[in-house]
XYZ file of C-alpha atoms in Angstrom:
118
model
C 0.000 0.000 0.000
C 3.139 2.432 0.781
C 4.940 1.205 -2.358
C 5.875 3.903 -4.350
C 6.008 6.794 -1.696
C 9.455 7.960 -0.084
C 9.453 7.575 3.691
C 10.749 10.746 4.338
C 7.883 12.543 2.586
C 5.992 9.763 5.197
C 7.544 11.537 7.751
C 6.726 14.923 6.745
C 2.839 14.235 6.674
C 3.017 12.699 10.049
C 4.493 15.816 11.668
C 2.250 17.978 9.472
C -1.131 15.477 10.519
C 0.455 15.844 14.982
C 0.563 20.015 14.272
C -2.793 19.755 12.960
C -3.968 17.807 15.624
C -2.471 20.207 18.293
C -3.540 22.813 16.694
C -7.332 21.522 16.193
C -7.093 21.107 20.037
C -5.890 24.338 21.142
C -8.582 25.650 18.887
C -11.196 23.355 20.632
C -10.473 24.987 23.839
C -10.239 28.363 22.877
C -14.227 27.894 21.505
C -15.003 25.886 25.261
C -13.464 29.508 26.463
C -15.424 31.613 24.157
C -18.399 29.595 25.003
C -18.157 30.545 28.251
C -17.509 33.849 27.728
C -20.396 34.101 25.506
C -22.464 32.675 28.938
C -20.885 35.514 30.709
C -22.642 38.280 28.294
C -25.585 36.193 28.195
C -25.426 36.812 32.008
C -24.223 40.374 31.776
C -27.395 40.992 29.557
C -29.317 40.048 31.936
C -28.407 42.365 34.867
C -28.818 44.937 31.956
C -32.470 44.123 31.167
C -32.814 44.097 35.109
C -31.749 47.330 34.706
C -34.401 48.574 32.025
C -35.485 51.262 34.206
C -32.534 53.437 33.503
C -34.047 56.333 32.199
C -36.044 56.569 35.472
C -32.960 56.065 37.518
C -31.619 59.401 35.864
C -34.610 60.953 36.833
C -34.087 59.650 40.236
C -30.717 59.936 40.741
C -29.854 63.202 38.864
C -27.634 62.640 35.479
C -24.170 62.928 37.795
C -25.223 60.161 39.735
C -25.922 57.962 36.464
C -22.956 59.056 35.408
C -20.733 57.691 37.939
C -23.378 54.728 38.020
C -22.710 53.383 34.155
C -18.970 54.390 34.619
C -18.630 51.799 37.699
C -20.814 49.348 35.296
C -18.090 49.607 32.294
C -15.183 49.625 34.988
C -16.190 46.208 36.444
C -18.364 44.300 33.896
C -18.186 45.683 30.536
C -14.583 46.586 29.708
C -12.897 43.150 31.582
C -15.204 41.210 29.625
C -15.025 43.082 25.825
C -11.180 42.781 26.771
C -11.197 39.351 28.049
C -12.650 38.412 25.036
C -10.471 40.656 22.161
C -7.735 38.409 23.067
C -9.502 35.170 22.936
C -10.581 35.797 19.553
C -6.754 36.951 18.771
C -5.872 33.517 19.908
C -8.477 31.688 17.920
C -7.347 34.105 14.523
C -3.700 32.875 15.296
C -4.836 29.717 15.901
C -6.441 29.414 12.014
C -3.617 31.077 10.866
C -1.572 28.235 12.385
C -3.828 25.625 10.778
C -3.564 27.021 7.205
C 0.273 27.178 7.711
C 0.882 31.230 7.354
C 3.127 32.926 9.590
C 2.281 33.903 13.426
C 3.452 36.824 15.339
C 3.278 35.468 18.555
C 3.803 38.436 21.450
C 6.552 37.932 23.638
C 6.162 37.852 27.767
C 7.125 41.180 28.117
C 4.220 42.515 25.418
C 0.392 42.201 25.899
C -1.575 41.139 22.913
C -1.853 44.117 20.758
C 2.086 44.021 20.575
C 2.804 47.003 23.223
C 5.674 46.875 25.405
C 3.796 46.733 29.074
């Protein structure tokens, strides 16, 4: 059944067939991570509907109060999250790019995920 096919190009498609294998599993938990991050804005999106009365709660509060209110909201749920999940989805893109064999600029320690010096 091998006749005919040099063992060294054998070789080749074995290591290419483990990096696609690795690769299809650090893709499968970067979706089990997204999923769960997609349960988190399900969640957040609750509390916001809880929350529908927010045009009443300026009239209650006064619009500095709001202010300082929906700040504190972004501060700890919103921004964590949206950032929480911009590099997830930077890990999933490198992990395609991985799959269909292109280069992959991989940060270093010392740099966060956009590539800036921290």
């Amino acid at each position: 059944m091998l006749e005919g096919y040099d063992l060294e190009d054998l070789d080749e498609l074995r290591e290419i067939q483990n990096r696609l294998i690795q690769d299809v599993e650090v893709l499968e938990g970067m979706i089990v991570r997204l999923e769960g991050d997609m349960g988190s804005l399900a969640g957040l999106a609750e509390k916001l509907r809880a929350d529908e009365g927010v045009l009443d709660l300026a009239d209650r509060l006064g619009q500095e109060e709001l202010v300082t209110y929906v700040r504190r909201m972004g501060r700890e749920g919103l921004l964590p999250l949206a950032e929480r999940l911009r590099r997830e989805v930077a890990l999933l893109i490198r992990g395609f790019m991985r799959v269909r064999g292109e280069d992959v600029y991989d940060p270093s320690p010392d740099e966060d995920e956009t590539g800036d010096e921290s």
